[in-house]
XYZ file of C-alpha atoms in Angstrom:
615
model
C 44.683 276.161 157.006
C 46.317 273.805 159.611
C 45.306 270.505 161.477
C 43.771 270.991 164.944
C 42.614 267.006 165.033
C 43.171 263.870 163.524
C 40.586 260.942 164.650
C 41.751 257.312 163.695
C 39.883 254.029 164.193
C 40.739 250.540 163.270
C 43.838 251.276 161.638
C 46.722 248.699 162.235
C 47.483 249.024 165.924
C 44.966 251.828 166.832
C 41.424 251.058 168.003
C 40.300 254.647 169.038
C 42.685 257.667 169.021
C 42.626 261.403 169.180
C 45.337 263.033 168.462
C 44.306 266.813 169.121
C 47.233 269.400 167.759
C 45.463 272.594 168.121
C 47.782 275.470 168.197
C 47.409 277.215 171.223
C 49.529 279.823 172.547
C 52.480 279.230 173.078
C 52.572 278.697 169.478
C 55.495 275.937 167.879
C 55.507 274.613 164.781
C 57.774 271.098 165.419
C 56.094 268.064 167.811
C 57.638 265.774 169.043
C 56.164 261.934 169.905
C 58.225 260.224 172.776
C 57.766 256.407 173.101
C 59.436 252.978 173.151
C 59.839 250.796 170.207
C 56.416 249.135 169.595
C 54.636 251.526 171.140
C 52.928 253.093 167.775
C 54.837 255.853 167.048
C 55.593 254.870 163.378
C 51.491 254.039 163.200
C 50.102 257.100 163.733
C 52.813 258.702 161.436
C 52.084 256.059 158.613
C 47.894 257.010 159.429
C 48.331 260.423 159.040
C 49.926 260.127 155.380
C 47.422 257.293 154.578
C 45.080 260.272 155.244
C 47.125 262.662 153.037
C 47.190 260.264 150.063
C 43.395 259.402 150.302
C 41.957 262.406 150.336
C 44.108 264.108 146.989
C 43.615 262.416 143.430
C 47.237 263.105 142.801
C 49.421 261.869 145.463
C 52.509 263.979 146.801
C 55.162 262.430 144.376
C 57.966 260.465 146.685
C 60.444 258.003 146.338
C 59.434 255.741 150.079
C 57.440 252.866 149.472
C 53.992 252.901 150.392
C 52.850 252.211 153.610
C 50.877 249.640 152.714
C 50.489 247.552 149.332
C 47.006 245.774 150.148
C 44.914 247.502 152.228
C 43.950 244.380 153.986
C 47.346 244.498 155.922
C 45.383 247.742 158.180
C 42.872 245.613 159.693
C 43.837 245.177 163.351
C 45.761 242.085 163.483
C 43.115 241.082 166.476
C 40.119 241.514 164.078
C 41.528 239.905 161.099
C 39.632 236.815 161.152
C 36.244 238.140 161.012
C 36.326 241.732 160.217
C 32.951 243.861 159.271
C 34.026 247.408 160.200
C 35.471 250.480 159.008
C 38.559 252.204 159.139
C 38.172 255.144 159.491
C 40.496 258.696 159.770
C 39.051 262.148 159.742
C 41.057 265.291 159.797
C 39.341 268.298 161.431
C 40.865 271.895 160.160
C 40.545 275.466 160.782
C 40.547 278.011 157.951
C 42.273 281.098 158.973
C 41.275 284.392 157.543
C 43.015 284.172 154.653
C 42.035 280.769 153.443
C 38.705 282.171 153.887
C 39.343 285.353 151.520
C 40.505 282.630 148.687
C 37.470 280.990 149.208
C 35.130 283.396 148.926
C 37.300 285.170 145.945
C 36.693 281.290 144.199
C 32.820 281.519 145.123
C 32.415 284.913 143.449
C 33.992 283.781 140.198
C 30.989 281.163 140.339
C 28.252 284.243 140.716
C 27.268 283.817 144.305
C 27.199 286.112 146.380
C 28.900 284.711 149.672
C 27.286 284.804 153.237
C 29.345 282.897 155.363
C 32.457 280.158 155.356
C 32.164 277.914 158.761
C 35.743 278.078 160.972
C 36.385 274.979 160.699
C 35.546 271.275 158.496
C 36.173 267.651 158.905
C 37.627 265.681 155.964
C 36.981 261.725 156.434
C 38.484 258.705 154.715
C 36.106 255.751 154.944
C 37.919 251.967 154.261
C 34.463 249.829 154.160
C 35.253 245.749 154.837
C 33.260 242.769 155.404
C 34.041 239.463 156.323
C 37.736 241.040 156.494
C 37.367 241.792 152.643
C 38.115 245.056 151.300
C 34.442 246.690 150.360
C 35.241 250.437 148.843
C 36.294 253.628 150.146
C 34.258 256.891 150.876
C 35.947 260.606 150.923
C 33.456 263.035 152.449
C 34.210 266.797 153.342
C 32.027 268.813 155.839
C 29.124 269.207 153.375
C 28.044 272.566 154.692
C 31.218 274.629 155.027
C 29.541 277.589 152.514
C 26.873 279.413 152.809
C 25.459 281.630 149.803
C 22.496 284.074 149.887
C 20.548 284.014 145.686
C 17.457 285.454 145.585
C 14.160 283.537 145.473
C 11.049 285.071 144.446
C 12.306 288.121 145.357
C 13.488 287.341 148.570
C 16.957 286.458 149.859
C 17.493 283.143 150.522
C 20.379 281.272 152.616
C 21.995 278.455 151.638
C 24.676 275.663 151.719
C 26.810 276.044 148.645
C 26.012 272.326 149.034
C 22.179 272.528 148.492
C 22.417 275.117 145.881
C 24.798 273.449 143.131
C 26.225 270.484 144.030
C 28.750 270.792 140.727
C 30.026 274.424 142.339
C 30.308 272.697 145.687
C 32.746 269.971 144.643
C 34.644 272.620 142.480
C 35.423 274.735 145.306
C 36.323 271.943 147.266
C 38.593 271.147 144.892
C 40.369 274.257 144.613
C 40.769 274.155 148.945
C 42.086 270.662 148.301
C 44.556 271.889 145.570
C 45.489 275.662 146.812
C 45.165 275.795 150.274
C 44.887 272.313 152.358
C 48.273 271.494 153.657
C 50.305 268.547 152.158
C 51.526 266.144 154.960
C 55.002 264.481 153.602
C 56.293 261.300 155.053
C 59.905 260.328 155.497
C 60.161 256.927 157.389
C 64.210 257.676 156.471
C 66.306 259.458 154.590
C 68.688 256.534 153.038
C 68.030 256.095 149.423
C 70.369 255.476 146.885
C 71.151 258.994 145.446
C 71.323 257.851 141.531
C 74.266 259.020 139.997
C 72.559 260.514 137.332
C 69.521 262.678 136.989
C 67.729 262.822 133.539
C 66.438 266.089 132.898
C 63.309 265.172 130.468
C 60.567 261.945 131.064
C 61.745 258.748 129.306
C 59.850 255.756 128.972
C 60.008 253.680 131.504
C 61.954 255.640 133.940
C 61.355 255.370 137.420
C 59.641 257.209 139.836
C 62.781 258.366 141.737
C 64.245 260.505 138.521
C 60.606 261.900 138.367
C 60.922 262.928 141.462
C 64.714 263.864 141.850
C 64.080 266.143 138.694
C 61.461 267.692 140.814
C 64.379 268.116 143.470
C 66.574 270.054 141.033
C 63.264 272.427 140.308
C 63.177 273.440 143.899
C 66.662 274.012 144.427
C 66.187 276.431 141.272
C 63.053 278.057 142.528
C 64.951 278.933 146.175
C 67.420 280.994 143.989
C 64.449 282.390 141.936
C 61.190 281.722 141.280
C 61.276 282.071 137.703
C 63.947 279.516 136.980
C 62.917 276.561 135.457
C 64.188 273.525 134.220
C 63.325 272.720 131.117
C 63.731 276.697 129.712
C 66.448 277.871 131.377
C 68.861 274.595 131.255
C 67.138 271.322 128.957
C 66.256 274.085 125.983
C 69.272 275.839 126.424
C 71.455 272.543 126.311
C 69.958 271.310 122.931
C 70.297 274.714 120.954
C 73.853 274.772 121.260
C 74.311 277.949 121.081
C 77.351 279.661 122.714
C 75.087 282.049 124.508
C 72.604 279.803 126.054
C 76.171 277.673 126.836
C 77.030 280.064 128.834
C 74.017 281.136 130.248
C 73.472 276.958 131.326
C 76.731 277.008 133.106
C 76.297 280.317 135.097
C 72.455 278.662 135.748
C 74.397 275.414 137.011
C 77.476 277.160 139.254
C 74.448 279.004 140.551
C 72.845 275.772 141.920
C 76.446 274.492 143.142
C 76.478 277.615 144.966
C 73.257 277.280 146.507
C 73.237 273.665 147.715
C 76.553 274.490 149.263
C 75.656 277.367 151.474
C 72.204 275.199 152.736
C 74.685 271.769 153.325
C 77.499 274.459 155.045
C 74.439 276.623 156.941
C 75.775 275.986 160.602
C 72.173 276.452 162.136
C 71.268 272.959 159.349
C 74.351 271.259 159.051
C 74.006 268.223 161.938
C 78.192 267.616 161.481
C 79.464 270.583 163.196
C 82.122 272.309 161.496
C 83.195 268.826 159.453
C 81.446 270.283 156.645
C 82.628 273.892 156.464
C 85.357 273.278 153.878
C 82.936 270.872 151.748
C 81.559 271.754 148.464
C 78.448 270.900 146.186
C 79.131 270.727 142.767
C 76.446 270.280 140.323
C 78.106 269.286 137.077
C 77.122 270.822 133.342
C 74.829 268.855 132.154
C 75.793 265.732 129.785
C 73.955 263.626 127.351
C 73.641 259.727 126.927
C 74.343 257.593 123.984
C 70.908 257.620 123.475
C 70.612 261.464 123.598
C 69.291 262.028 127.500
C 70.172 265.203 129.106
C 71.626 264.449 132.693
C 72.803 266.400 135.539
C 76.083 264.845 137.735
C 76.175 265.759 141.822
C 79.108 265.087 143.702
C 80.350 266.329 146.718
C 84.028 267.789 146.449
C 86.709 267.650 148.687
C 89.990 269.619 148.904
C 91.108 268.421 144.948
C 88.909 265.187 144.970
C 85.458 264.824 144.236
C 83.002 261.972 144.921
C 79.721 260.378 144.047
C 76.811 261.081 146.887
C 76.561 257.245 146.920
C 80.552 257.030 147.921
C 79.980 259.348 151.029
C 79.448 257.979 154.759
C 76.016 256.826 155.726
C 75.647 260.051 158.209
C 76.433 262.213 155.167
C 74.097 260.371 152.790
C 71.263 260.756 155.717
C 71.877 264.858 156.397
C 72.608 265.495 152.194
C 69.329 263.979 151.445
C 67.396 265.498 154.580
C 68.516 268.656 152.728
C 67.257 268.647 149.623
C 64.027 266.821 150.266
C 63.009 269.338 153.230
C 64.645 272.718 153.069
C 63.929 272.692 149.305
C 61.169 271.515 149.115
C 59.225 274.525 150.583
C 60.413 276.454 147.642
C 58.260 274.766 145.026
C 56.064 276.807 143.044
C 52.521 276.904 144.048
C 53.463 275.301 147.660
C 51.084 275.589 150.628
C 51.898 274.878 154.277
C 53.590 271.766 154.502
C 53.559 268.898 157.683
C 56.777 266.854 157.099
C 56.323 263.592 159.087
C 59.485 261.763 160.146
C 59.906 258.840 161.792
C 62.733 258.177 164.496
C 64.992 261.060 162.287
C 68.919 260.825 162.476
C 69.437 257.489 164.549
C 72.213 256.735 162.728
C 73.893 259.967 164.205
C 76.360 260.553 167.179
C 73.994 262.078 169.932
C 76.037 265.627 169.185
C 74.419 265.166 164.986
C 71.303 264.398 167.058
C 71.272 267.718 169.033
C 72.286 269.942 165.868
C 69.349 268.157 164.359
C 66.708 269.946 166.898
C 68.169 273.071 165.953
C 67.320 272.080 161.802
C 64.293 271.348 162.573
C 63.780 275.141 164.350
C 65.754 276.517 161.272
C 63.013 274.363 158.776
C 60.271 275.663 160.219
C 61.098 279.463 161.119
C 59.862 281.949 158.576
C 58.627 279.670 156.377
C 55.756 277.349 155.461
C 56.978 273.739 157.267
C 55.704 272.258 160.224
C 57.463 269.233 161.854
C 56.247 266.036 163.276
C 58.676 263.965 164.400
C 59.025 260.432 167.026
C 61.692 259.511 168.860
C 62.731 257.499 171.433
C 66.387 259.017 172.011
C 66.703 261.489 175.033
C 69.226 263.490 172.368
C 66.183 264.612 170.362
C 63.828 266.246 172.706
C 63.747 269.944 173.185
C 62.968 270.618 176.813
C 61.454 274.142 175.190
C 58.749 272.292 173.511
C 57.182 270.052 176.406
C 54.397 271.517 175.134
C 53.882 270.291 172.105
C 55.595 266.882 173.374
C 52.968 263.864 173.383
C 53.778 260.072 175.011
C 53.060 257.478 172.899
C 51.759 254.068 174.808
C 50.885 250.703 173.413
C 48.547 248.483 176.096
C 49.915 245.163 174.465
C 53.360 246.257 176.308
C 53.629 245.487 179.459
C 55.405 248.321 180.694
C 56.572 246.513 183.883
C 58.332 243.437 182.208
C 59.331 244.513 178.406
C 59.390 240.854 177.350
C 55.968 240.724 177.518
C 53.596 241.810 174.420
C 50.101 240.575 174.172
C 48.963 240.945 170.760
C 45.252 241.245 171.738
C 45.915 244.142 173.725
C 47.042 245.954 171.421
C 45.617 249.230 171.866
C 47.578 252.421 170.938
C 47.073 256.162 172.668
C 48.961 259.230 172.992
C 49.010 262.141 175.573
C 50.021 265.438 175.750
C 53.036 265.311 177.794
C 51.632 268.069 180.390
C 48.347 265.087 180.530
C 50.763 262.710 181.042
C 52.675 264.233 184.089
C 48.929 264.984 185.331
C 47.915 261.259 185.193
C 51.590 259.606 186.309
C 51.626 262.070 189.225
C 53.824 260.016 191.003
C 56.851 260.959 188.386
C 57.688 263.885 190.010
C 60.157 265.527 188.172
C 59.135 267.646 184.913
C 61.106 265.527 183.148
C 61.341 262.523 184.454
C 58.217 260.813 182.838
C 59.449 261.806 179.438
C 63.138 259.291 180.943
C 60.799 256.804 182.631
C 58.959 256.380 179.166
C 62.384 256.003 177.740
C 63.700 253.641 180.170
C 66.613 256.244 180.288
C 69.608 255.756 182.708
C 73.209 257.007 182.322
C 75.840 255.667 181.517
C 79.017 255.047 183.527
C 81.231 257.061 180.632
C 78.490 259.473 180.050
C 79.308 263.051 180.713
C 76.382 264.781 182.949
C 76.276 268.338 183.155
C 76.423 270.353 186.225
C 72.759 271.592 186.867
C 70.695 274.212 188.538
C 67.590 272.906 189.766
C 64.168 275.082 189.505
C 60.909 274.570 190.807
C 59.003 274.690 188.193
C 58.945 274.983 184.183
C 57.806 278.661 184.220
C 60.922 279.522 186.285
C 62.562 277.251 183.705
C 61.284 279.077 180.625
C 62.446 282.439 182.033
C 65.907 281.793 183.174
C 66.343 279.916 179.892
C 64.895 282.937 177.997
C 66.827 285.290 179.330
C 70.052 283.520 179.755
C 69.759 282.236 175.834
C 68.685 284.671 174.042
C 69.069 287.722 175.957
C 72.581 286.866 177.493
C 73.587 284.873 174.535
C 74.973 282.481 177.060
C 74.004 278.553 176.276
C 76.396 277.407 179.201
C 73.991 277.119 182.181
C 71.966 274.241 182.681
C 68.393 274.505 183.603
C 66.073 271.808 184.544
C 62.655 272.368 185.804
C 60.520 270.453 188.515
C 56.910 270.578 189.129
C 56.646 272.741 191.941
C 58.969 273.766 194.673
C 58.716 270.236 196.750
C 59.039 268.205 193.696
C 62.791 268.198 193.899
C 63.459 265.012 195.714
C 64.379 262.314 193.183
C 66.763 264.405 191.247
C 68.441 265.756 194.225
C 68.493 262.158 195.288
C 70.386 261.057 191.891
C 72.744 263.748 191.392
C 73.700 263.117 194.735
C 74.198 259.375 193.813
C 75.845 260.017 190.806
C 78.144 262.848 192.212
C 77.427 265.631 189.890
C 77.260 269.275 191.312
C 74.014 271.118 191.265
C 71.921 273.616 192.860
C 68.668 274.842 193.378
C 66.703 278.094 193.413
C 62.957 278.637 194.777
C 60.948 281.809 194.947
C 61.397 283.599 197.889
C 57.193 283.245 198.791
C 56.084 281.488 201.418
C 55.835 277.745 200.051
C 59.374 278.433 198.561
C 60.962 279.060 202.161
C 58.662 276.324 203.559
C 60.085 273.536 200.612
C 63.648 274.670 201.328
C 63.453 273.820 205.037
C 62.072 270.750 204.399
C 64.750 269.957 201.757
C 67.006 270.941 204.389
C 65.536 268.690 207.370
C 65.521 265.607 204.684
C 68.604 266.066 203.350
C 70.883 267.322 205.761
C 74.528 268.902 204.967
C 74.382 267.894 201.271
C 72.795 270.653 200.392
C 74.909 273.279 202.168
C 75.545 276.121 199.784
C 72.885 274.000 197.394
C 70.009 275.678 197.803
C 69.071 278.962 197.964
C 65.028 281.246 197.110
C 65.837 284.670 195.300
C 65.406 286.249 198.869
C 69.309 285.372 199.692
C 70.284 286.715 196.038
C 68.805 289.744 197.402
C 66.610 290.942 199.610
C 64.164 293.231 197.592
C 63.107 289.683 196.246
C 62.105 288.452 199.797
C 58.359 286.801 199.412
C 58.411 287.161 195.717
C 58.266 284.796 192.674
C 60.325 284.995 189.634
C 57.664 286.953 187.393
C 58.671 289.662 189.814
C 62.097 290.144 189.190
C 61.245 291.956 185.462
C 60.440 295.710 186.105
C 56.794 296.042 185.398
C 57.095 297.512 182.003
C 59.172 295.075 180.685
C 56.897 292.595 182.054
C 53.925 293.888 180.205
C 56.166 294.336 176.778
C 56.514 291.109 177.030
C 53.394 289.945 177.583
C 51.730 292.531 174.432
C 54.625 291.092 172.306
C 52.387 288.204 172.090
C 49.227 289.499 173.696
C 48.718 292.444 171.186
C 45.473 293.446 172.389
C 45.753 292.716 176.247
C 47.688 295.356 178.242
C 46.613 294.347 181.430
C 49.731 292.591 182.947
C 48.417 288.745 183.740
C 50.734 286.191 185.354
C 49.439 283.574 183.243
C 50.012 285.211 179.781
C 52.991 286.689 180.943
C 54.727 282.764 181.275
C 53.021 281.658 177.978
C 54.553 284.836 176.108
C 57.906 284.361 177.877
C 57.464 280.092 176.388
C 56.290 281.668 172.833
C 59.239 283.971 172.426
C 61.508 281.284 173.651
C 60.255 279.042 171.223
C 60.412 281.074 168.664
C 63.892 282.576 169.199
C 62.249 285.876 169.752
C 64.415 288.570 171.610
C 62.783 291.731 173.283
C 64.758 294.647 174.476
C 64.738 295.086 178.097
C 65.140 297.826 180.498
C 68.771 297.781 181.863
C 67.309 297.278 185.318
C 65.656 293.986 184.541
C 69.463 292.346 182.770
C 71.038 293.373 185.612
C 67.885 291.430 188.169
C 68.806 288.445 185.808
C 72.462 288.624 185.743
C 72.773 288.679 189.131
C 70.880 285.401 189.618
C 72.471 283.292 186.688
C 75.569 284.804 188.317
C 74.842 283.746 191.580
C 74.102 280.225 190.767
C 76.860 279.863 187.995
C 79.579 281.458 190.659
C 77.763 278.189 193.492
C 78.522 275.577 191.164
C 81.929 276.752 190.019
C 82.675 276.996 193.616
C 81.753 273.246 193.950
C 84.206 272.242 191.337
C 86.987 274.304 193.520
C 87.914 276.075 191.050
């Protein structure tokens, strides 16, 4: 099952929003929403997990406070005097095929014989108010997702599931609700105080964080195997005291250590660069109380010295608990896809510890079962691969032209696909400057800007960034797409302002030559030995585009890597294959021909800017 839609009315800051997630080819499992402080980032995060936790009767056990403690404080603050509405969020999903084979193996254990299971259903959480006081609340599913065929004086009949037996209905909602509907898992931070101890068996009147930090320890035994389990394999083991099952505890325990170690010194997770590599995790043999309570000990050891989580740095405290409450999580017995929700991630962290963390996030969510939704409003944490599953997030109480201005009647939050966005603020003309308008980016006088080559557009971008990535395993080169080959002018016009070298390539076609000569004419002798179309790399490219520069079978192994059915070779699907694999950190083998088309251009333009440097 995943999300494709979540609708949200009245909640907080939102009047009317859509926020449409459909996964559409290129497929990526981490989104990104870009705005400015107050904008409504954090609402739309805290609405989708005010969904989550309405629609379950058990919650997802965490340690962050709730969202909200009265459920008066969601009534838009411009309604709150005389409110008589709803609030309302619905959830559209689509059941793959194999949610659809667990439901109708769960129909068949109830005697029916199955006819059909709709693609998709809407799950809606219903806050009724009036006079701005809290009414009830109403959880309704798509009523006639299942359709069964009995038999009705001896003819077959078609039903809803719904119709039929409304007891069988709700238990077969229940099992999608427990089994297969995706848990969405909030992090507004990562800072909690890591307790020092973690009991290992409920005591009265614990709290909720050693619930759920024993809960921590299970997953961190299940990712070394499944069939480890706390209270058997370490809790029973401790109080029979036997020198076998001693033994056995402490080789369970190093085992643990062991574990948490390699996932803290991972180098594709670990957001400190190599400041961790000589760091270890040891989980100490379990102790007991004076009053007889079995606890476990973490501490972080260094060179001969070890220390308490809660005596580390605050960046440490931030990545350590990141750690275990994500990458261990999706080891849990029984888990389903999981949408971790976090909210302005790692701004505590040097921009560097902000970059590694993109790459966490890709490491999270390859292979397994996680999906990422994340806002920022740092430049450091957005992944010019996945402008496609980027979306702006604007508030209409800001006044985006004078940011001391906020009119709390306006409030009225939206969000946009990026690629919307760029449509309907046409006048931001490079691909990424919207996403640094939005920001109110500008550079700093210290900061150090990278040497650039220029591209038309974000398919040429995708493609040189492909192949120079993960096919020349070369992450030097800097690539940074327009919107077309005369949408150039404001970044040529800053680099040139802020003195940084760069150049620019165009396809070789007819509006490519015609952009460059107008580039030239505008610009003059700044962008002598700038600017170049793939025609003066070499001439077999003359009044071609990039797509052209792959041999034709690579082109269309490309495209069926993706496109498994489609062998017809189609410009479109070709670009969206080339996005997919990038995205994915998919490498194809290609034809020696094609390497060599690409070396030569990265090359080319690497050779241009060194030769700028004069060096």
């Amino acid at each position: 099952m995943q999300y494709t839609k979540f609708s949200i009315k009245n909640f907080k800051g939102i009047q009317d929003l859509e926020f449409t997630i459909d996964q559409k080819t290129p497929i990526s499992k981490i989104i990104t929403l870009v705005g400015l402080n107050e904008s409504g980032k954090t609402t739309i995060l805290e609405a989708l997990s005010f969904f989550y936790d309405n629609i379950k009767d058990e919650k997802e056990l965490t340690i962050t406070r709730s969202i909200v403690d009265d459920v008066h404080e969601l009534i838009p603050k411009s309604k709150k005097s005389l409110f008589s509405e709803s609030i309302l969020l619905i959830g559209t999903i689509l059941l793959e095929a194999s949610d659809k084979e667990e439901i109708k193996k769960a129909i068949l254990t109830k005697g029916y014989k199955l006819h059909s299971i709709q693609d998709t259903l809407e799950i809606t959480v219903k806050l009724n108010f009036k006079d701005s006081t809290y009414i009830d609340k109403e959880r309704l599913w798509t009523a006639k997702i299942i359709n069964v065929t009995k038999e009705v004086d001896g003819k077959s009949v078609t039903q809803s599931l719904y119709d039929v037996e409304r007891d069988d209905w709700v238990a077969i909602i229940d099992h999608i609700e427990d089994k297969l509907l995706p848990a969405i898992i909030y992090y507004p931070n990562f800072l909690f105080d890591f307790p020092d101890q973690i009991f290992l068996e409920e005591k009265d009147g614990e709290s909720k964080e050693q619930v759920f930090y024993r809960n921590v320890l299970q997953d961190i035994l299940a990712s070394i195997d499944k069939d480890l389990l706390l209270k058997e394999h370490i809790v029973d083991r401790i109080k029979s005291g036997l020198p076998k099952d001693i033994d056995s505890t402490e080789a369970v325990v190093n085992k643990m250590s062991g574990q948490v170690t390699r996932f803290l010194t991972n180098s594709k997770l670990n957001v400190f660069s190599k400041l961790l590599e000589k760091k270890q995790v040891s989980i100490k043999y379990p102790k007991k109380d004076s009053a007889g309570g079995i606890y476990l000990e973490i501490k972080l050891k260094s060179g001969d010295d070890e220390y308490l989580i809660r005596e580390r740095s605050l960046g440490f405290r931030w990545f350590f608990t990141y750690l275990l409450f994500t990458q261990f999580r999706i080891f849990r017995k029984g888990s389903k896809k999981l949408i971790f929700l976090f909210d302005e991630p790692a701004s505590n962290l040097h921009q560097t510890g902000q970059h590694r963390l993109l790459e966490a996030f890709r490491e999270l969510t390859t292979n397994t079962n996680a999906f990422v939704i994340y806002s920022t409003h740092s430049h450091h944490l957005i992944n010019p691969q996945l402008l496609e599953t980027t979306y702006i997030v604007r508030n209409n109480a800001l006044n985006y032209e004078n940011d001391q201005d906020y009119n709390l009647f306006m409030t009225d939050i939206s969000i946009l696909r990026y690629r919307e966005f760029v449509a309907k603020y046409s006048s931001q003309v490079n691909y990424f400057q919207p996403i640094l308008d939005v920001l109110e980016y500008r550079p700093s006088n210290l900061e150090n800007i990278p040497d650039i080559i220029m591209l038309e557009g974000k398919n040429d971008f995708y493609t040189l960034e492909y192949i120079n990535k993960l096919i020349f395993k070369d992450k030097h080169a800097n690539f940074v797409p327009g919107m077309g080959s005369g949408s150039l002018d404001v970044i040529i016009q800053l680099y040139y302002s802020w003195g940084r070298n760069f150049v620019i390539l165009l396809d070789s076609d007819e509006e490519g030559l015609k952009q460059k000569k107008r580039y030239i004419d505008k610009f003059g002798n700044i962008l002598k030995d700038k600017i170049f179309t793939l025609g003066d790399i070499n001439l077999k490219w003359k009044g071609k585009e990039i797509e052209k520069v792959f041999e034709n079978n690579d082109a269309t192994k490309i495209q069926f890597s993706v496109y498994k059915t489609d062998s017809k070779l189609d410009k479109k699907r070709l670009n969206l294959s080339i996005q997919e694999l990038l995205i994915n950190s998919i490498s194809i083998e290609l034809t020696e021909s094609t390497t060599n088309n690409f070396h030569d251009i990265v090359n080319f333009l690497t050779t241009k800017l060194i030769k700028q440097k004069g060096l």
